[in-house]
Amino acid sequence: MEGCLKAGAKSLKFAIRNCQQAPKAKRLCPNSKDAEINRFVPLPEEIEEEILLRLPADSLNKCKRVCKWWFDLINDPSFINKHLLRATIENRKPPSSSSSSSFSFFLKWIIPQELSGEDNYNPYGNDLSKLVLSLVTVCEDNDGNDGYLPCVIEQVNLPPIPVIEGEDFPTNFSVFHCNGIIHMFDNVKNWTSILLNPALREFKLVREPDLPLPPKYEDVMGCGFGYDPKANLYKYVKVFGDYLFEDPVAMVHTLGTNSWRKIKIDVEEDDDCFLQPGGVYCKGAYHWLKTSRMGNTILSFDMSEEKFRSIPLPDHHSRRRSKNCLYILEVWKESVVLVNRTERSSFEMWVMVDNFGGIEGSTHWIKHLKIGPLARSDCPLAFWKDDELLFETKDGQVMSYNLYTKKLRKVPLSGGVRRGYTCATSCLSSLVSV
Amino acid sequence: MSSSSTTTTTTRLLMLKASDGVTFEVEEAVATKLGAINNMVEEEGSEDLICLPNVNGKFLGMVLEWCKKHANNNTNSDKGNDEVNKWWDKEFVMDLDQNTLYHLLMAADYLSGTELVDLLTEKVASMIRGKKVEEIRETFKIKSDFLPGQEEEIRKKNSWAFE
């Protein structure tokens, strides 16, 4: 049975797409005279394409409605890939060298509220009406003053999400990113994943079919979403297992198909183990931090090979540490990095080096830098750029910290955020459909 | 061969002839900022007149003006060069009418002036960015060729959540 749940105050206008991918676009523009008339200006096709490739995905989404020629061009898979490649490269450039590049990040946060006694005792009791999803586009051109990050903040309103009977609605979302698609998942409620492309305003729920899995697999340990560069496909993976990690399995889904495959996870048994909710996608693989009584490792899933493997952490981090020791996986300069707290307000960052494309035992770590001490810092959230790290502070602010200049800038979220519930991820503007 | 001085480098002059017969005499260092001319000079030497049958004199002149500015700015190897170039580029594209912009763009593309093509495509892109569908059609004089209802269908698919 389905009902409707309203998320957010504004009207909800995402395009909900079903599992079928849009049919591959055919160029409707042969050599007819009509086509000539409606071609954009008297420019050769390649130049016209070059011009459109410079536009962000949300602009291109509008451009689709200008004429058929543009509609077909912008929907063409090869155009979508070129646009993505360009956005990826622009994001790697230093800001001075390109006039048009802009950086974005996606924030999930909770509006701080007067706590009633009840709320105080319910760690997951964040009220859905207080949940805010923000797409923040940084405009470095106008130099930030007054300690604020110069940016435009757009609110993303989710459409009504069908409620599934007998299951709590997920509220404690973590957010992840791959090629312009945001993946939201509630690790506690194990409900389902939400995929959205904020630039295209596209939204989709991913829910696996009823599984013929033994009862011990009822527990979802984690899930991930990423890109298979070999097949040019997007895949979603959900890991099932128990705390012993005994014969864990994964279900893998290829976006745009109805295909779900069950895959064995061929790694050693473990004890008292769990996957941290904050995984990362990087260069064709998804990585989770796995902590257990035996030690900490990274569980990695190769999106093309559809195989799991374990990657050891830097030596002294493999041992299980006290619960207060904070570890965060992030992507930095196209590498996986491990950020961990060393003292109250200092962090160190380790870069994973994998020169041999995932051959067992080929990975090592380099300690890259020490971050901080940061007077007001509490918890690092994500890099939105190679040298800018987002933090949630003790007094409920989201700050951007420059690793090299050590400059701190506040993200202007009026009223601040409720501490401990903020998630962030860098985000590209892409035409990739969910 | 002036080996004694570093400031007076030998500047060879090239003759470029546009489609309408207008000729330009330009320093090699300036003209070779254009990939197509650079290739010709490397492959065939630069003794002869270089004929460019696909570019009209007016636009060739403008392309060369841009090359000259950039070549000059780059020889004064100051830190501020990027800034100067940027400022100058801005001036260069600011008041171009659409027709000139397109012809210039085609000329720059034909001559493989990559940086100039970048500058000009960015200029056209900036005329689209942030505009509404109707405004874009008006700016570029594009007629909608969708069947009645088709456009509405696409609009529904892509309705905005942010507005």
Coordinates of C-alpha atoms in Angstrom, one line a residue:
Chain A
M1 CA 0.0 0.0 0.0
E2 CA 1.3 3.4 -0.8
G3 CA 0.5 6.7 0.7
C4 CA 2.2 10.0 0.3
L5 CA 4.5 11.7 2.7
K6 CA 5.3 15.3 2.3
A7 CA 8.9 16.2 2.7
G8 CA 9.8 19.9 2.9
A9 CA 7.5 22.8 2.9
K10 CA 7.5 23.9 -0.8
S11 CA 5.6 22.1 -3.5
L12 CA 7.5 19.0 -4.7
K13 CA 8.2 18.8 -8.3
F14 CA 10.9 16.3 -9.0
A15 CA 10.4 14.2 -12.0
I16 CA 10.1 10.7 -10.7
R17 CA 11.5 8.3 -13.3
N18 CA 10.9 4.6 -13.3
C19 CA 13.5 2.0 -13.9
Q20 CA 13.5 2.2 -17.6
Q21 CA 16.2 4.4 -19.1
A22 CA 15.2 6.9 -21.7
P23 CA 15.6 5.4 -25.2
K24 CA 18.8 6.3 -26.8
A25 CA 18.5 9.6 -28.5
K26 CA 18.6 9.6 -32.3
R27 CA 19.6 12.7 -34.0
L28 CA 16.5 14.0 -35.7
C29 CA 18.4 16.3 -37.8
P30 CA 19.3 14.8 -41.2
N31 CA 20.0 17.0 -44.1
S32 CA 16.5 18.3 -44.6
K33 CA 15.9 22.0 -45.2
D34 CA 13.8 22.3 -42.1
A35 CA 16.7 21.2 -40.1
E36 CA 18.8 23.9 -41.7
I37 CA 16.4 26.6 -40.7
N38 CA 16.3 25.5 -37.1
R39 CA 20.0 24.9 -36.7
F40 CA 21.5 27.2 -34.1
V41 CA 23.2 30.1 -35.8
P42 CA 25.4 29.6 -38.8
L43 CA 28.0 27.7 -37.0
P44 CA 29.4 24.2 -37.7
E45 CA 28.1 21.4 -35.6
E46 CA 31.3 20.8 -33.7
I47 CA 31.4 24.5 -32.6
E48 CA 27.8 24.4 -31.6
E49 CA 28.5 21.3 -29.5
E50 CA 31.6 23.0 -28.0
I51 CA 29.4 26.0 -26.9
L52 CA 26.8 23.8 -25.3
L53 CA 29.4 21.7 -23.5
R54 CA 30.4 24.8 -21.6
L55 CA 26.9 25.1 -20.0
P56 CA 26.1 23.6 -16.6
A57 CA 23.6 20.7 -16.5
D58 CA 20.7 22.8 -15.3
S59 CA 21.1 25.3 -18.2
L60 CA 21.3 22.4 -20.6
N61 CA 18.1 20.9 -19.2
K62 CA 16.4 24.1 -20.2
C63 CA 18.1 24.1 -23.6
K64 CA 16.5 20.8 -24.4
R65 CA 13.2 22.7 -24.9
V66 CA 14.6 25.3 -27.3
C67 CA 14.5 23.1 -30.5
K68 CA 14.6 19.5 -31.6
W69 CA 18.2 19.6 -32.6
W70 CA 19.3 20.7 -29.2
F71 CA 17.0 18.2 -27.6
D72 CA 18.6 15.3 -29.5
L73 CA 22.2 16.6 -29.0
I74 CA 21.9 17.1 -25.3
N75 CA 20.2 13.7 -24.8
D76 CA 22.9 12.0 -26.8
P77 CA 25.0 9.6 -24.6
S78 CA 28.2 10.7 -26.2
F79 CA 27.4 14.4 -25.4
I80 CA 26.5 13.4 -21.8
N81 CA 29.9 11.7 -21.4
K82 CA 31.8 14.6 -23.0
H83 CA 30.0 17.0 -20.7
L84 CA 30.8 14.8 -17.6
L85 CA 34.5 14.6 -18.6
R86 CA 34.6 18.3 -19.0
A87 CA 33.0 19.0 -15.7
T88 CA 35.5 16.5 -14.0
I89 CA 38.5 18.3 -15.6
E90 CA 37.2 21.7 -14.8
N91 CA 36.8 20.6 -11.2
R92 CA 40.5 19.7 -11.1
K93 CA 41.7 23.0 -12.4
P94 CA 42.9 25.7 -10.1
P95 CA 40.2 28.4 -10.0
S96 CA 42.2 31.2 -11.6
S97 CA 42.8 29.3 -14.9
S98 CA 39.2 28.9 -15.9
S99 CA 36.7 31.7 -15.8
S100 CA 33.6 29.6 -16.0
S101 CA 34.3 26.8 -13.5
S102 CA 32.2 26.6 -10.4
F103 CA 32.3 24.2 -7.5
S104 CA 29.3 22.7 -5.8
F105 CA 28.6 20.7 -2.8
F106 CA 25.5 19.0 -1.5
L107 CA 24.5 19.4 2.1
K108 CA 22.0 17.5 4.2
W109 CA 21.3 19.2 7.5
I110 CA 18.7 19.5 10.2
I111 CA 17.3 22.8 11.3
P112 CA 18.1 23.2 15.0
Q113 CA 15.1 23.1 17.2
E114 CA 14.0 23.5 20.8
L115 CA 14.4 20.1 22.2
S116 CA 11.6 18.6 24.1
G117 CA 12.5 15.9 26.5
E118 CA 11.5 13.2 24.1
D119 CA 13.8 14.3 21.4
N120 CA 16.7 14.3 23.6
Y121 CA 16.5 10.6 24.2
N122 CA 15.9 9.6 20.6
P123 CA 19.1 9.7 18.8
Y124 CA 17.4 9.3 15.4
G125 CA 14.5 11.5 16.1
N126 CA 15.3 14.1 13.6
D127 CA 12.1 15.5 12.3
L128 CA 11.6 15.2 8.6
S129 CA 10.1 18.6 8.4
K130 CA 13.3 20.0 9.7
L131 CA 15.4 18.1 7.1
V132 CA 17.0 20.4 4.5
L133 CA 18.8 19.4 1.4
S134 CA 20.9 22.2 0.0
L135 CA 22.9 22.5 -3.2
V136 CA 25.6 25.0 -2.6
T137 CA 27.4 26.6 -5.5
V138 CA 30.5 28.5 -4.6
C139 CA 31.2 31.7 -6.5
E140 CA 34.9 32.4 -5.8
D141 CA 34.9 35.3 -8.2
N142 CA 33.4 37.7 -5.7
D143 CA 36.0 37.3 -3.0
G144 CA 34.3 36.3 0.2
N145 CA 34.4 38.8 2.9
D146 CA 33.3 38.9 6.5
G147 CA 34.5 35.3 6.9
Y148 CA 31.6 33.9 4.8
L149 CA 32.0 31.5 1.8
P150 CA 30.6 33.4 -1.2
C151 CA 28.0 31.0 -2.6
V152 CA 24.5 30.5 -3.9
I153 CA 22.4 28.0 -1.8
E154 CA 19.5 26.3 -3.5
Q155 CA 17.0 24.2 -1.6
V156 CA 16.3 20.8 -3.1
N157 CA 12.8 19.6 -2.4
L158 CA 12.1 15.9 -2.5
P159 CA 8.9 14.8 -4.1
P160 CA 6.4 12.9 -2.1
I161 CA 8.0 9.6 -1.2
P162 CA 5.7 6.6 -1.1
V163 CA 5.5 5.2 2.5
I164 CA 5.9 1.5 2.8
E165 CA 3.7 0.0 5.4
G166 CA 5.4 -1.4 8.4
E167 CA 8.6 0.4 7.8
D168 CA 9.8 3.6 9.4
F169 CA 10.6 6.3 7.0
P170 CA 14.3 7.0 6.8
T171 CA 15.4 10.3 8.2
N172 CA 19.0 10.0 9.2
F173 CA 20.3 10.1 5.6
S174 CA 24.0 10.0 4.7
V175 CA 24.8 11.5 1.3
F176 CA 27.3 10.3 -1.2
H177 CA 28.2 11.4 -4.7
C178 CA 29.2 10.0 -8.1
N179 CA 29.3 11.8 -11.4
G180 CA 26.6 14.3 -10.5
I181 CA 24.3 11.8 -8.8
I182 CA 23.6 12.1 -5.1
H183 CA 23.0 8.9 -3.3
M184 CA 21.1 9.1 0.0
F185 CA 20.8 6.2 2.4
D186 CA 19.7 5.7 6.0
N187 CA 22.1 3.2 7.5
V188 CA 20.0 2.6 10.6
K189 CA 16.6 2.1 9.0
N190 CA 17.9 0.0 6.1
W191 CA 15.0 1.2 4.1
T192 CA 15.9 2.0 0.6
S193 CA 18.2 4.3 -1.3
I194 CA 17.4 7.6 -2.9
L195 CA 19.3 8.6 -6.1
L196 CA 18.9 12.1 -7.4
N197 CA 20.5 14.4 -9.9
P198 CA 20.0 17.9 -8.4
A199 CA 20.9 19.6 -11.6
L200 CA 18.4 17.7 -13.7
R201 CA 15.9 17.5 -10.8
E202 CA 15.6 13.8 -11.3
F203 CA 14.8 11.5 -8.5
K204 CA 14.5 7.8 -8.0
L205 CA 14.0 5.2 -5.3
V206 CA 16.1 2.1 -5.4
R207 CA 14.5 -0.9 -3.8
E208 CA 15.7 -4.4 -4.3
P209 CA 13.1 -7.1 -5.2
D210 CA 12.1 -9.4 -2.5
L211 CA 15.1 -11.5 -1.9
P212 CA 15.4 -15.2 -1.6
L213 CA 18.0 -14.7 1.1
P214 CA 18.4 -16.7 4.3
P215 CA 17.2 -14.8 7.5
K216 CA 20.7 -14.1 8.6
Y217 CA 20.9 -11.7 5.7
E218 CA 18.2 -9.5 6.8
D219 CA 20.7 -7.0 8.0
V220 CA 21.9 -4.6 5.5
M221 CA 25.5 -3.7 6.3
G222 CA 25.8 -0.9 3.8
C223 CA 25.3 0.1 0.3
G224 CA 27.1 2.1 -2.4
F225 CA 26.6 3.6 -5.8
G226 CA 29.1 4.1 -8.5
Y227 CA 30.2 4.1 -12.1
D228 CA 31.5 1.1 -14.1
P229 CA 33.9 2.8 -16.5
K230 CA 34.4 -0.3 -18.6
A231 CA 30.8 -0.8 -19.4
N232 CA 29.8 2.9 -19.1
L233 CA 27.0 1.9 -16.6
Y234 CA 26.0 2.9 -13.2
K235 CA 25.6 0.3 -10.5
Y236 CA 24.1 0.1 -7.1
V237 CA 25.4 -2.4 -4.5
K238 CA 23.9 -3.5 -1.2
V239 CA 25.8 -5.6 1.3
F240 CA 24.0 -8.1 3.5
G241 CA 25.5 -9.9 6.4
D242 CA 25.8 -10.2 10.1
Y243 CA 28.2 -9.1 12.7
L244 CA 30.4 -12.2 12.1
F245 CA 30.6 -11.4 8.5
E246 CA 30.0 -15.1 7.8
D247 CA 29.3 -15.7 4.1
P248 CA 28.1 -12.2 3.4
V249 CA 26.5 -11.5 0.1
A250 CA 25.8 -8.5 -2.0
M251 CA 23.0 -7.6 -4.4
V252 CA 24.1 -5.6 -7.4
H253 CA 21.8 -3.7 -9.6
T254 CA 22.6 -2.0 -12.9
L255 CA 20.8 1.3 -13.3
G256 CA 18.4 1.4 -16.2
T257 CA 17.7 -2.3 -16.2
N258 CA 15.7 -4.6 -14.0
S259 CA 18.8 -6.7 -13.4
W260 CA 19.7 -7.7 -9.8
R261 CA 22.5 -10.1 -9.2
K262 CA 23.6 -11.9 -6.0
I263 CA 27.3 -11.9 -5.5
K264 CA 29.4 -13.7 -2.9
I265 CA 31.7 -11.6 -0.8
D266 CA 34.9 -13.5 -0.7
V267 CA 36.7 -12.0 2.4
E268 CA 37.7 -13.5 5.7
E269 CA 35.2 -14.0 8.5
D270 CA 35.2 -11.5 11.2
D271 CA 33.9 -10.7 14.6
D272 CA 31.8 -7.9 15.9
C273 CA 32.1 -6.1 12.6
F274 CA 30.2 -3.4 10.9
L275 CA 30.6 -1.1 7.9
Q276 CA 30.7 2.6 8.6
P277 CA 27.9 4.4 6.8
G278 CA 30.2 6.9 5.1
G279 CA 31.6 5.0 2.0
V280 CA 33.2 6.6 -1.0
Y281 CA 33.3 6.0 -4.7
C282 CA 36.6 6.5 -6.4
K283 CA 38.0 5.5 -9.8
G284 CA 35.7 2.5 -10.6
A285 CA 35.4 1.1 -7.0
Y286 CA 33.3 1.7 -3.9
H287 CA 35.0 1.7 -0.5
W288 CA 33.6 1.1 2.9
L289 CA 35.5 1.4 6.2
K290 CA 35.0 -1.9 8.0
T291 CA 35.7 -2.0 11.7
S292 CA 35.7 -5.2 13.8
R293 CA 37.3 -6.8 16.8
M294 CA 40.0 -8.2 14.5
G295 CA 40.9 -4.8 13.2
N296 CA 40.0 -2.1 10.7
T297 CA 40.2 -2.6 7.0
I298 CA 38.6 -1.2 3.9
L299 CA 36.1 -3.3 2.0
S300 CA 36.3 -2.4 -1.6
F301 CA 33.9 -3.3 -4.5
D302 CA 35.2 -3.1 -8.1
M303 CA 32.2 -1.8 -10.2
S304 CA 33.5 -3.4 -13.4
E305 CA 34.7 -6.8 -12.2
E306 CA 31.9 -6.9 -9.5
K307 CA 34.4 -8.3 -7.0
F308 CA 35.0 -7.5 -3.4
R309 CA 38.4 -7.3 -1.8
S310 CA 40.0 -6.1 1.5
I311 CA 42.5 -3.3 1.7
P312 CA 44.6 -2.9 4.8
L313 CA 44.8 0.5 6.5
P314 CA 48.0 2.2 7.4
D315 CA 49.8 0.0 9.9
H316 CA 48.9 1.5 13.3
H317 CA 45.3 2.2 12.2
S318 CA 44.6 -1.4 11.5
R319 CA 44.2 -2.2 15.2
R320 CA 40.9 -1.4 16.7
R321 CA 41.0 1.9 18.5
S322 CA 38.8 3.4 21.1
K323 CA 35.4 4.5 20.0
N324 CA 36.3 8.1 20.2
C325 CA 38.8 7.8 17.4
L326 CA 37.1 9.3 14.4
Y327 CA 37.8 7.9 11.0
I328 CA 36.4 9.3 7.8
L329 CA 36.9 8.1 4.3
E330 CA 36.9 10.8 1.6
V331 CA 38.0 11.4 -1.9
W332 CA 40.8 13.9 -2.5
K333 CA 42.5 14.5 -5.8
E334 CA 40.9 11.4 -7.2
S335 CA 42.4 9.2 -4.4
V336 CA 40.8 7.7 -1.4
V337 CA 41.9 9.3 1.8
L338 CA 41.5 8.4 5.4
V339 CA 41.1 11.3 7.8
N340 CA 41.5 10.5 11.4
R341 CA 41.5 12.5 14.6
T342 CA 44.8 12.6 16.4
E343 CA 44.0 15.0 19.2
R344 CA 40.9 16.9 20.2
S345 CA 41.0 19.2 17.2
S346 CA 43.7 17.9 15.0
F347 CA 43.5 15.5 12.1
E348 CA 45.8 13.7 9.9
M349 CA 45.2 12.6 6.4
W350 CA 46.4 9.4 4.7
V351 CA 46.3 9.0 0.9
M352 CA 45.7 5.5 -0.5
V353 CA 48.1 4.7 -3.4
D354 CA 47.0 2.0 -5.7
N355 CA 49.3 1.8 -8.8
F356 CA 48.3 -1.6 -10.0
G357 CA 44.5 -1.2 -10.3
G358 CA 43.4 -3.2 -7.4
I359 CA 45.7 -6.2 -7.4
E360 CA 45.6 -7.8 -3.9
G361 CA 48.4 -6.4 -1.8
S362 CA 49.4 -3.6 -4.2
T363 CA 48.0 -0.8 -2.1
H364 CA 49.9 1.4 0.3
W365 CA 49.2 4.6 2.2
I366 CA 51.1 7.9 2.4
K367 CA 50.7 10.2 5.3
H368 CA 49.9 13.4 3.5
L369 CA 49.3 16.2 6.0
K370 CA 48.2 17.2 9.4
I371 CA 45.0 19.3 9.6
G372 CA 44.5 21.7 12.4
P373 CA 44.5 22.3 15.2
L374 CA 41.1 23.9 14.6
A375 CA 39.8 25.9 17.5
R376 CA 36.1 25.4 16.9
S377 CA 36.2 22.3 14.8
D378 CA 34.2 19.3 15.6
C379 CA 33.8 17.0 12.8
P380 CA 35.2 17.0 9.2
L381 CA 32.4 16.4 6.6
A382 CA 33.8 16.4 3.1
F383 CA 36.2 18.1 0.7
W384 CA 34.3 20.3 -1.7
K385 CA 37.6 21.1 -3.5
D386 CA 41.1 19.7 -3.2
D387 CA 42.1 22.3 -0.7
E388 CA 38.9 23.1 1.0
L389 CA 37.4 20.8 3.7
L390 CA 34.0 21.3 5.2
F391 CA 33.6 21.0 9.0
E392 CA 30.7 21.0 11.3
T393 CA 31.6 23.1 14.4
K394 CA 30.6 22.6 18.0
D395 CA 28.3 25.6 17.8
G396 CA 26.3 24.2 14.9
Q397 CA 28.0 26.0 12.0
V398 CA 29.2 24.5 8.7
M399 CA 32.7 25.9 8.0
S400 CA 35.0 25.6 5.0
Y401 CA 38.7 25.2 6.0
N402 CA 41.5 25.8 3.6
L403 CA 44.2 23.2 4.1
Y404 CA 47.0 25.5 3.0
T405 CA 46.1 29.0 3.9
K406 CA 44.2 27.8 7.0
K407 CA 41.5 30.3 6.2
L408 CA 38.1 29.5 7.8
R409 CA 34.9 30.6 6.0
K410 CA 31.4 30.1 7.2
V411 CA 28.7 28.5 5.0
P412 CA 25.8 31.0 5.3
L413 CA 23.0 28.7 6.6
S414 CA 20.9 31.0 8.6
G415 CA 20.2 29.8 12.1
G416 CA 23.0 27.2 11.8
V417 CA 22.5 23.4 11.9
R418 CA 21.6 20.8 14.5
R419 CA 24.9 19.3 15.6
G420 CA 25.8 15.8 14.6
Y421 CA 23.3 15.4 11.7
T422 CA 25.0 17.2 8.9
C423 CA 26.3 15.3 5.9
A424 CA 28.1 16.8 2.9
T425 CA 29.6 15.7 -0.4
S426 CA 31.2 17.5 -3.3
C427 CA 29.0 17.4 -6.3
L428 CA 29.4 17.8 -10.1
S429 CA 26.9 19.3 -12.4
S430 CA 26.2 16.4 -14.8
L431 CA 23.6 15.3 -17.3
V432 CA 23.7 11.7 -16.1
S433 CA 20.2 10.4 -15.6
V434 CA 19.1 8.3 -12.7
Chain B
M1 CA 72.4 36.0 -36.3
S2 CA 72.4 38.3 -33.4
S3 CA 74.0 36.3 -30.6
S4 CA 75.1 39.4 -28.7
S5 CA 71.8 40.7 -27.7
T6 CA 68.9 38.9 -26.0
T7 CA 66.4 41.6 -26.5
T8 CA 66.5 41.9 -30.3
T9 CA 65.5 38.4 -31.4
T10 CA 65.2 37.9 -35.1
T11 CA 61.6 38.6 -36.1
R12 CA 60.6 37.1 -39.4
L13 CA 57.6 38.5 -41.1
L14 CA 54.9 36.4 -42.7
M15 CA 52.5 37.5 -45.4
L16 CA 48.9 36.3 -45.0
K17 CA 46.4 36.7 -47.7
A18 CA 42.6 36.6 -46.8
S19 CA 39.8 35.4 -49.1
D20 CA 39.1 38.9 -50.3
G21 CA 42.7 39.6 -51.3
V22 CA 43.6 41.7 -48.3
T23 CA 47.1 40.9 -47.1
F24 CA 48.6 41.2 -43.7
E25 CA 52.3 41.3 -42.7
V26 CA 52.7 39.9 -39.3
E27 CA 55.6 38.7 -37.1
E28 CA 56.0 35.0 -37.1
A29 CA 55.8 34.8 -33.4
V30 CA 52.3 36.4 -33.6
A31 CA 50.9 34.4 -36.4
T32 CA 52.1 31.1 -35.1
K33 CA 49.8 31.5 -32.1
L34 CA 47.4 30.1 -34.7
G35 CA 47.9 26.3 -34.9
A36 CA 47.1 26.1 -38.6
I37 CA 49.7 28.7 -39.5
N38 CA 52.2 27.2 -37.1
N39 CA 51.8 23.9 -39.0
M40 CA 52.2 25.5 -42.4
V41 CA 55.4 27.3 -41.3
E42 CA 56.8 24.1 -39.8
E43 CA 56.0 22.0 -42.7
E44 CA 56.6 24.3 -45.7
G45 CA 58.7 27.1 -44.3
S46 CA 57.5 30.6 -44.4
E47 CA 59.1 32.0 -47.6
D48 CA 55.9 32.3 -49.5
L49 CA 52.7 34.1 -49.1
I50 CA 50.2 32.1 -47.0
C51 CA 46.8 32.1 -48.6
L52 CA 43.7 31.7 -46.4
P53 CA 40.8 31.2 -48.7
N54 CA 38.3 30.6 -45.9
V55 CA 38.8 33.8 -44.0
N56 CA 37.7 37.2 -44.9
G57 CA 40.1 40.1 -44.3
K58 CA 37.9 41.8 -41.7
F59 CA 37.9 38.8 -39.4
L60 CA 41.5 37.7 -40.2
G61 CA 42.4 41.2 -39.1
M62 CA 40.6 40.8 -35.8
V63 CA 42.1 37.4 -35.1
L64 CA 45.5 38.8 -35.7
E65 CA 44.9 41.7 -33.5
W66 CA 44.0 39.2 -30.7
C67 CA 47.2 37.2 -31.4
K68 CA 49.3 40.3 -31.3
K69 CA 48.0 41.4 -28.0
H70 CA 48.6 38.0 -26.5
A71 CA 52.0 37.6 -28.0
N72 CA 53.0 41.0 -26.7
N73 CA 51.7 40.4 -23.2
N74 CA 53.4 37.1 -23.0
T75 CA 56.8 38.5 -23.8
N76 CA 56.7 40.8 -20.8
S77 CA 57.0 37.9 -18.5
D78 CA 55.3 39.5 -15.5
K79 CA 53.1 37.9 -13.0
G80 CA 50.3 40.2 -13.9
N81 CA 50.2 38.9 -17.5
D82 CA 47.3 36.6 -16.9
E83 CA 45.3 39.4 -15.4
V84 CA 46.2 41.7 -18.3
N85 CA 45.2 39.1 -20.9
K86 CA 42.0 38.4 -19.1
W87 CA 41.1 42.0 -18.9
W88 CA 42.0 42.5 -22.5
D89 CA 40.0 39.4 -23.6
K90 CA 37.0 40.8 -21.8
E91 CA 37.3 44.1 -23.7
F92 CA 37.8 42.2 -26.9
V93 CA 34.5 40.2 -26.8
M94 CA 32.4 42.7 -24.9
D95 CA 30.8 44.7 -27.8
L96 CA 30.9 42.0 -30.5
D97 CA 27.6 41.7 -32.3
Q98 CA 26.4 38.2 -33.0
N99 CA 27.2 38.1 -36.6
T100 CA 30.8 39.2 -36.0
L101 CA 31.1 36.8 -33.1
Y102 CA 30.1 33.8 -35.3
H103 CA 32.4 34.8 -38.2
L104 CA 35.2 35.4 -35.8
L105 CA 34.6 32.1 -34.2
M106 CA 34.6 30.3 -37.5
A107 CA 37.8 32.1 -38.5
A108 CA 39.5 31.2 -35.2
D109 CA 38.4 27.6 -35.6
Y110 CA 39.6 27.4 -39.1
L111 CA 43.0 28.8 -38.1
S112 CA 43.1 26.5 -35.0
G113 CA 43.4 29.4 -32.6
T114 CA 42.5 27.2 -29.7
E115 CA 42.6 29.9 -27.0
L116 CA 40.6 32.3 -29.1
V117 CA 38.0 29.6 -29.8
D118 CA 37.8 29.0 -26.1
L119 CA 37.3 32.7 -25.4
L120 CA 34.6 33.0 -28.1
T121 CA 32.7 29.8 -27.4
E122 CA 32.6 30.9 -23.7
K123 CA 31.2 34.3 -24.8
V124 CA 28.4 32.5 -26.7
A125 CA 27.8 30.2 -23.8
S126 CA 27.5 33.2 -21.5
M127 CA 24.7 34.4 -23.7
I128 CA 22.7 31.2 -23.0
R129 CA 23.5 30.7 -19.3
G130 CA 20.8 31.6 -16.9
K131 CA 18.3 32.5 -19.7
K132 CA 14.7 31.2 -20.0
V133 CA 13.8 29.1 -23.0
E134 CA 12.0 31.9 -24.8
E135 CA 14.8 34.3 -24.2
I136 CA 17.3 31.9 -25.7
R137 CA 15.2 31.4 -28.8
E138 CA 14.9 35.2 -29.2
T139 CA 18.6 35.8 -28.7
F140 CA 19.6 33.3 -31.3
K141 CA 16.5 33.6 -33.5
I142 CA 15.7 29.9 -33.2
K143 CA 12.2 28.7 -34.0
S144 CA 10.7 26.0 -32.0
D145 CA 10.2 23.0 -34.2
F146 CA 8.4 20.8 -31.7
L147 CA 5.0 19.5 -32.5
P148 CA 2.2 21.0 -30.4
G149 CA 2.3 19.3 -27.0
Q150 CA 5.8 17.9 -27.4
E151 CA 7.5 20.8 -25.7
E152 CA 5.0 20.7 -22.8
E153 CA 5.8 17.0 -22.4
I154 CA 9.5 17.7 -22.1
R155 CA 8.8 20.5 -19.7
K156 CA 6.8 18.2 -17.5
K157 CA 9.6 15.7 -17.4
N158 CA 12.0 18.4 -16.4
S159 CA 9.9 20.5 -14.1
W160 CA 11.9 22.5 -11.6
A161 CA 12.2 21.8 -8.0
F162 CA 14.1 24.9 -7.1
E163 CA 12.0 27.6 -8.5

